[in-house]
């Protein structure tokens, strides 16, 4: 079986081009969104597809109660190890498509790192929103971070999109990103394939992750929220800003859903 980049929590951050201070900026923006749209103090948060929960780690150190769900045991183990150095996070190993966890209701939930569009089936999208909705108080917020989807092109064969080399500590990683074709009637963009050759001193390891990406734009998110019967979309923000219009969005947007 091929290995996944998520087996290497320290390396995946570099591969995903995260820069120092990115997570701090995201957390600060989330807090401003909560202040703006939620009339009460945020005490309990749920981090969806949390990985090692870098956002949750910062919030937990400020005294917020954090729980996270993710399917990757390696990412969760890394999160648990880090969570010992400050506030504690409760990690639950679950799939995001449909889940239940033994937790009291949360004030807010968030889904960062542009991973929400991996849910390509309508049924998964609905059961996901229902699962999150069941864990939120009425009026609670669900903030979802999504990259800007445009320029979709139907391709007929697997195609190299980008090549780059990154360094994670002392380890060099060659990254190749491919697009794979999908049928015209699929709701996906071309499937994203991430191939990393990690040059460890003891030998190379190759990882490969296939990431389906559902075409996700604000009106479709609004529709999905309503269709779930759990949420309404109350705002959309571009690039961690309250003032940048969607038309000028450079990289990503944040959907703010309210539990009805
Ligand atoms: C790009 S990482 C983001 C992790 C974290 N939110 C962050 O900001 O660093 C995506 C995470 O989504 C998780 N993931 C992807 N698909 C999933 C699924 N179907 N169910 C549960 N977790 C999933 C992966 O295990 C990984 O930890």
Short mmCIF file of C-alpha atoms and ligand atoms in Angstrom, two decimals:
data_model
loop_
_atom_site.label_atom_id
_atom_site.label_comp_id
_atom_site.label_asym_id
_atom_site.label_seq_id
_atom_site.Cartn_x
_atom_site.Cartn_y
_atom_site.Cartn_z
CA UNK A 1 0.00 0.00 0.00
CA UNK A 2 1.23 3.49 -0.79
CA UNK A 3 2.09 5.76 2.06
CA UNK A 4 0.41 9.05 2.85
CA UNK A 5 2.01 12.42 3.62
CA UNK A 6 -0.22 12.51 6.73
CA UNK A 7 1.99 9.81 8.24
CA UNK A 8 4.61 12.56 8.53
CA UNK A 9 2.96 15.41 10.47
CA UNK A 10 6.13 17.57 10.62
CA UNK A 11 6.70 17.34 6.89
CA UNK A 12 3.16 17.84 5.59
CA UNK A 13 3.06 21.44 6.87
CA UNK A 14 6.01 22.39 4.70
CA UNK A 15 4.56 20.52 1.74
CA UNK A 16 1.32 22.48 2.13
CA UNK A 17 3.34 25.70 1.92
CA UNK A 18 2.33 26.86 5.37
CA UNK A 19 4.34 29.91 6.41
CA UNK A 20 5.33 30.95 9.95
CA UNK A 21 2.47 32.89 11.52
CA UNK A 22 -0.25 31.51 9.19
CA UNK A 23 -2.05 29.55 11.90
CA UNK A 24 -1.87 32.46 14.36
CA UNK A 25 -3.41 34.79 11.74
CA UNK A 26 -6.17 32.29 11.03
CA UNK A 27 -7.01 31.88 14.70
CA UNK A 28 -7.10 35.65 15.21
CA UNK A 29 -9.48 36.00 12.27
CA UNK A 30 -11.73 33.21 13.54
CA UNK A 31 -11.94 34.97 16.90
CA UNK A 32 -12.96 38.23 15.18
CA UNK A 33 -15.64 36.36 13.22
CA UNK A 34 -17.01 34.81 16.41
CA UNK A 35 -17.04 38.22 18.09
CA UNK A 36 -18.91 39.71 15.16
CA UNK A 37 -21.52 36.97 14.69
CA UNK A 38 -21.93 35.26 18.04
CA UNK A 39 -23.33 37.22 20.92
CA UNK A 40 -21.86 35.03 23.65
CA UNK A 41 -18.38 34.07 24.78
CA UNK A 42 -16.81 31.10 23.04
CA UNK A 43 -15.98 28.45 25.61
CA UNK A 44 -16.13 25.20 23.64
CA UNK A 45 -14.89 24.65 20.08
CA UNK A 46 -14.84 21.68 17.75
CA UNK A 47 -12.03 21.38 15.18
CA UNK A 48 -13.08 19.30 12.15
CA UNK A 49 -10.37 17.35 10.26
CA UNK A 50 -8.14 18.72 12.98
CA UNK A 51 -4.95 16.81 12.17
CA UNK A 52 -2.72 17.67 15.13
CA UNK A 53 -5.05 20.68 15.64
CA UNK A 54 -2.64 23.61 15.38
CA UNK A 55 -5.58 26.04 15.71
CA UNK A 56 -6.98 24.12 18.67
CA UNK A 57 -3.57 24.08 20.38
CA UNK A 58 -3.47 27.90 20.38
CA UNK A 59 -7.06 28.20 21.58
CA UNK A 60 -6.60 25.59 24.30
CA UNK A 61 -3.62 27.53 25.67
CA UNK A 62 -5.98 30.52 26.03
CA UNK A 63 -8.34 28.44 28.15
CA UNK A 64 -10.87 27.43 25.47
CA UNK A 65 -12.13 23.82 25.67
CA UNK A 66 -11.21 22.09 22.41
CA UNK A 67 -12.17 18.78 20.85
CA UNK A 68 -11.09 17.62 17.43
CA UNK A 69 -11.96 14.86 14.99
CA UNK A 70 -9.69 13.35 12.34
CA UNK A 71 -9.27 9.92 10.78
CA UNK A 72 -5.46 9.85 10.89
CA UNK A 73 -3.95 8.08 13.91
CA UNK A 74 -0.52 9.61 13.21
CA UNK A 75 -1.83 13.17 13.11
CA UNK A 76 -3.85 12.56 16.27
CA UNK A 77 -0.83 11.07 18.06
CA UNK A 78 1.22 14.16 17.12
CA UNK A 79 -1.61 16.38 18.39
CA UNK A 80 -1.87 14.51 21.69
CA UNK A 81 1.89 14.78 22.23
CA UNK A 82 1.80 18.53 21.61
CA UNK A 83 -1.36 19.06 23.62
CA UNK A 84 0.55 18.01 26.74
CA UNK A 85 2.43 21.35 26.57
CA UNK A 86 -0.43 23.67 27.51
CA UNK A 87 -4.19 23.27 27.32
CA UNK A 88 -5.55 19.81 26.71
CA UNK A 89 -7.42 18.81 23.55
CA UNK A 90 -9.70 15.79 23.30
CA UNK A 91 -9.04 14.02 20.00
CA UNK A 92 -11.58 11.62 18.48
CA UNK A 93 -10.66 9.34 15.63
CA UNK A 94 -13.58 9.68 13.23
CA UNK A 95 -14.35 10.20 9.56
CA UNK A 96 -15.74 13.62 8.79
CA UNK A 97 -18.50 12.36 6.50
CA UNK A 98 -20.69 11.10 9.35
CA UNK A 99 -19.79 11.02 12.99
CA UNK A 100 -20.94 11.20 16.59
CA UNK A 101 -18.77 11.92 19.60
CA UNK A 102 -19.58 11.77 23.30
CA UNK A 103 -19.33 15.53 23.90
CA UNK A 104 -21.59 18.29 25.23
CA UNK A 105 -22.73 20.90 22.66
CA UNK A 106 -20.14 23.33 21.29
CA UNK A 107 -20.38 27.10 20.75
CA UNK A 108 -18.52 26.98 17.45
CA UNK A 109 -16.98 24.51 15.03
CA UNK A 110 -14.41 25.20 12.34
CA UNK A 111 -12.93 23.36 9.39
CA UNK A 112 -9.63 24.92 8.27
CA UNK A 113 -6.94 24.11 5.70
CA UNK A 114 -9.23 24.04 2.71
CA UNK A 115 -10.14 20.38 3.17
CA UNK A 116 -13.96 20.65 3.17
CA UNK A 117 -14.25 20.06 -0.63
CA UNK A 118 -12.92 16.49 -0.27
CA UNK A 119 -16.53 15.56 0.47
CA UNK A 120 -17.72 15.10 -3.08
CA UNK A 121 -20.93 13.06 -2.63
CA UNK A 122 -24.15 14.91 -1.83
CA UNK A 123 -25.03 12.30 0.79
CA UNK A 124 -21.68 12.85 2.56
CA UNK A 125 -22.09 16.60 2.50
CA UNK A 126 -25.54 16.33 4.08
CA UNK A 127 -24.54 13.78 6.72
CA UNK A 128 -21.47 15.87 7.54
CA UNK A 129 -23.51 19.03 8.08
CA UNK A 130 -26.02 17.05 10.12
CA UNK A 131 -23.21 15.55 12.27
CA UNK A 132 -21.71 18.99 12.96
CA UNK A 133 -25.15 20.55 13.50
CA UNK A 134 -26.05 17.91 16.08
CA UNK A 135 -23.00 18.94 18.13
CA UNK A 136 -23.60 22.72 18.03
CA UNK A 137 -25.85 24.83 20.22
CA UNK A 138 -28.64 26.68 18.43
CA UNK A 139 -27.19 29.91 17.02
CA UNK A 140 -23.68 28.38 17.14
CA UNK A 141 -21.33 29.00 14.22
CA UNK A 142 -19.60 26.69 11.78
CA UNK A 143 -16.71 28.39 9.93
CA UNK A 144 -15.39 26.64 6.84
CA UNK A 145 -12.25 27.69 5.01
CA UNK A 146 -12.26 26.95 1.26
CA UNK A 147 -9.78 27.72 -1.48
CA UNK A 148 -10.95 29.79 -4.44
CA UNK A 149 -12.11 27.46 -7.18
CA UNK A 150 -11.90 28.86 -10.65
CA UNK A 151 -10.38 28.15 -14.01
CA UNK A 152 -11.66 24.59 -14.02
CA UNK A 153 -10.58 22.76 -17.11
CA UNK A 154 -11.70 19.30 -18.13
CA UNK A 155 -8.61 17.24 -18.82
CA UNK A 156 -8.39 13.91 -20.61
CA UNK A 157 -5.24 12.45 -19.08
CA UNK A 158 -3.22 12.68 -15.85
CA UNK A 159 -1.13 15.82 -16.07
CA UNK A 160 1.74 17.28 -14.05
CA UNK A 161 0.58 20.60 -12.59
CA UNK A 162 3.47 21.78 -10.35
CA UNK A 163 6.89 20.60 -9.22
CA UNK A 164 8.74 22.01 -6.30
CA UNK A 165 11.30 21.15 -3.67
CA UNK A 166 10.83 22.00 0.01
CA UNK A 167 12.93 21.49 3.13
CA UNK A 168 11.41 20.23 6.35
CA UNK A 169 14.16 20.65 8.93
CA UNK A 170 17.10 18.81 7.38
CA UNK A 171 15.01 16.65 5.11
CA UNK A 172 14.56 17.51 1.44
CA UNK A 173 11.22 16.71 -0.17
CA UNK A 174 10.51 16.66 -3.90
CA UNK A 175 6.87 17.49 -4.45
CA UNK A 176 4.98 16.73 -7.63
CA UNK A 177 1.34 17.70 -7.99
CA UNK A 178 -0.80 16.16 -10.71
CA UNK A 179 -4.32 16.61 -11.96
CA UNK A 180 -6.26 13.47 -12.85
CA UNK A 181 -9.29 13.51 -15.14
CA UNK A 182 -12.87 13.04 -13.97
CA UNK A 183 -16.05 12.49 -15.98
CA UNK A 184 -17.84 15.65 -17.13
CA UNK A 185 -20.90 14.87 -14.97
CA UNK A 186 -18.93 14.64 -11.72
CA UNK A 187 -19.17 17.49 -9.23
CA UNK A 188 -15.41 17.40 -8.88
CA UNK A 189 -12.66 19.38 -10.36
CA UNK A 190 -9.83 17.20 -11.68
CA UNK A 191 -8.65 14.99 -8.82
CA UNK A 192 -5.56 16.40 -7.11
CA UNK A 193 -2.70 13.93 -6.73
CA UNK A 194 0.11 14.79 -4.35
CA UNK A 195 3.33 12.82 -4.73
CA UNK A 196 6.18 13.48 -2.30
CA UNK A 197 9.60 11.91 -2.38
CA UNK A 198 11.04 12.37 1.09
CA UNK A 199 14.82 12.04 1.17
CA UNK A 200 15.45 10.64 4.66
CA UNK A 201 19.13 9.91 5.53
CA UNK A 202 18.24 6.18 5.69
CA UNK A 203 16.57 6.18 2.28
CA UNK A 204 13.79 7.70 0.17
CA UNK A 205 10.11 7.32 1.03
CA UNK A 206 7.46 8.09 -1.58
CA UNK A 207 3.96 9.15 -0.50
CA UNK A 208 0.92 9.54 -2.70
CA UNK A 209 -2.40 11.10 -1.75
CA UNK A 210 -5.37 11.33 -4.09
CA UNK A 211 -7.60 14.22 -3.13
CA UNK A 212 -10.97 14.61 -4.83
CA UNK A 213 -12.03 18.25 -4.85
CA UNK A 214 -15.68 19.20 -5.08
CA UNK A 215 -16.29 22.44 -6.94
CA UNK A 216 -17.34 24.67 -4.05
CA UNK A 217 -18.42 28.28 -4.42
CA UNK A 218 -20.47 30.48 -2.07
CA UNK A 219 -23.93 29.91 -3.63
CA UNK A 220 -23.42 26.13 -3.52
CA UNK A 221 -22.37 26.33 0.12
CA UNK A 222 -25.46 28.40 0.85
CA UNK A 223 -27.63 25.78 -0.83
CA UNK A 224 -25.96 22.87 1.00
CA UNK A 225 -26.38 24.65 4.33
CA UNK A 226 -30.11 25.13 3.74
CA UNK A 227 -30.60 21.66 2.31
CA UNK A 228 -29.14 20.10 5.46
CA UNK A 229 -31.92 21.73 7.50
CA UNK A 230 -29.23 22.51 10.11
CA UNK A 231 -27.61 25.74 8.95
CA UNK A 232 -27.99 29.01 7.11
CA UNK A 233 -25.01 30.76 5.56
CA UNK A 234 -24.80 34.22 7.12
CA UNK A 235 -21.52 35.56 5.71
CA UNK A 236 -18.58 34.92 3.40
CA UNK A 237 -15.18 36.54 3.81
CA UNK A 238 -12.17 36.66 1.48
CA UNK A 239 -8.55 36.12 2.45
CA UNK A 240 -9.05 36.61 6.22
CA UNK A 241 -10.52 40.07 5.69
CA UNK A 242 -13.89 41.69 6.43
CA UNK A 243 -13.42 44.20 3.64
CA UNK A 244 -11.99 42.36 0.61
CA UNK A 245 -14.93 41.64 -1.73
CA UNK A 246 -15.34 38.12 -3.09
CA UNK A 247 -14.58 39.49 -6.55
CA UNK A 248 -11.07 40.32 -5.33
CA UNK A 249 -10.53 37.11 -3.39
CA UNK A 250 -6.98 35.96 -4.04
CA UNK A 251 -6.70 32.55 -2.46
CA UNK A 252 -9.44 31.40 -0.09
CA UNK A 253 -12.74 32.31 1.45
CA UNK A 254 -14.46 31.58 4.72
CA UNK A 255 -18.10 30.51 4.87
CA UNK A 256 -19.85 31.35 8.12
CA UNK A 257 -22.82 29.06 8.80
CA UNK A 258 -25.22 29.53 11.68
CA UNK A 259 -26.97 26.62 13.38
CA UNK A 260 -30.71 27.21 12.97
C1 LIG B 1 -4.53 19.51 5.39
S1 LIG B 1 -4.77 18.59 6.88
C2 LIG B 1 -5.34 19.85 7.96
C3 LIG B 1 -5.17 19.54 9.42
C4 LIG B 1 -5.45 20.73 10.35
N1 LIG B 1 -6.81 21.17 10.28
C5 LIG B 1 -4.49 21.86 10.06
O1 LIG B 1 -4.96 22.98 9.82
O2 LIG B 1 -3.29 21.63 10.11
C6 LIG B 1 -6.20 17.69 6.49
C7 LIG B 1 -6.63 16.70 7.57
O3 LIG B 1 -7.87 16.15 7.15
C8 LIG B 1 -7.90 14.80 7.54
N2 LIG B 1 -8.91 14.15 6.69
C9 LIG B 1 -8.97 14.14 5.33
N3 LIG B 1 -10.06 13.46 4.92
C10 LIG B 1 -10.69 13.03 6.05
C11 LIG B 1 -11.88 12.27 6.28
N4 LIG B 1 -12.61 11.82 5.27
N5 LIG B 1 -12.24 12.03 7.56
C12 LIG B 1 -11.48 12.48 8.60
N6 LIG B 1 -10.34 13.20 8.44
C13 LIG B 1 -9.96 13.47 7.18
C14 LIG B 1 -6.48 14.31 7.33
O4 LIG B 1 -6.22 13.17 8.13
C15 LIG B 1 -5.68 15.54 7.76
O5 LIG B 1 -5.29 15.46 9.11
#
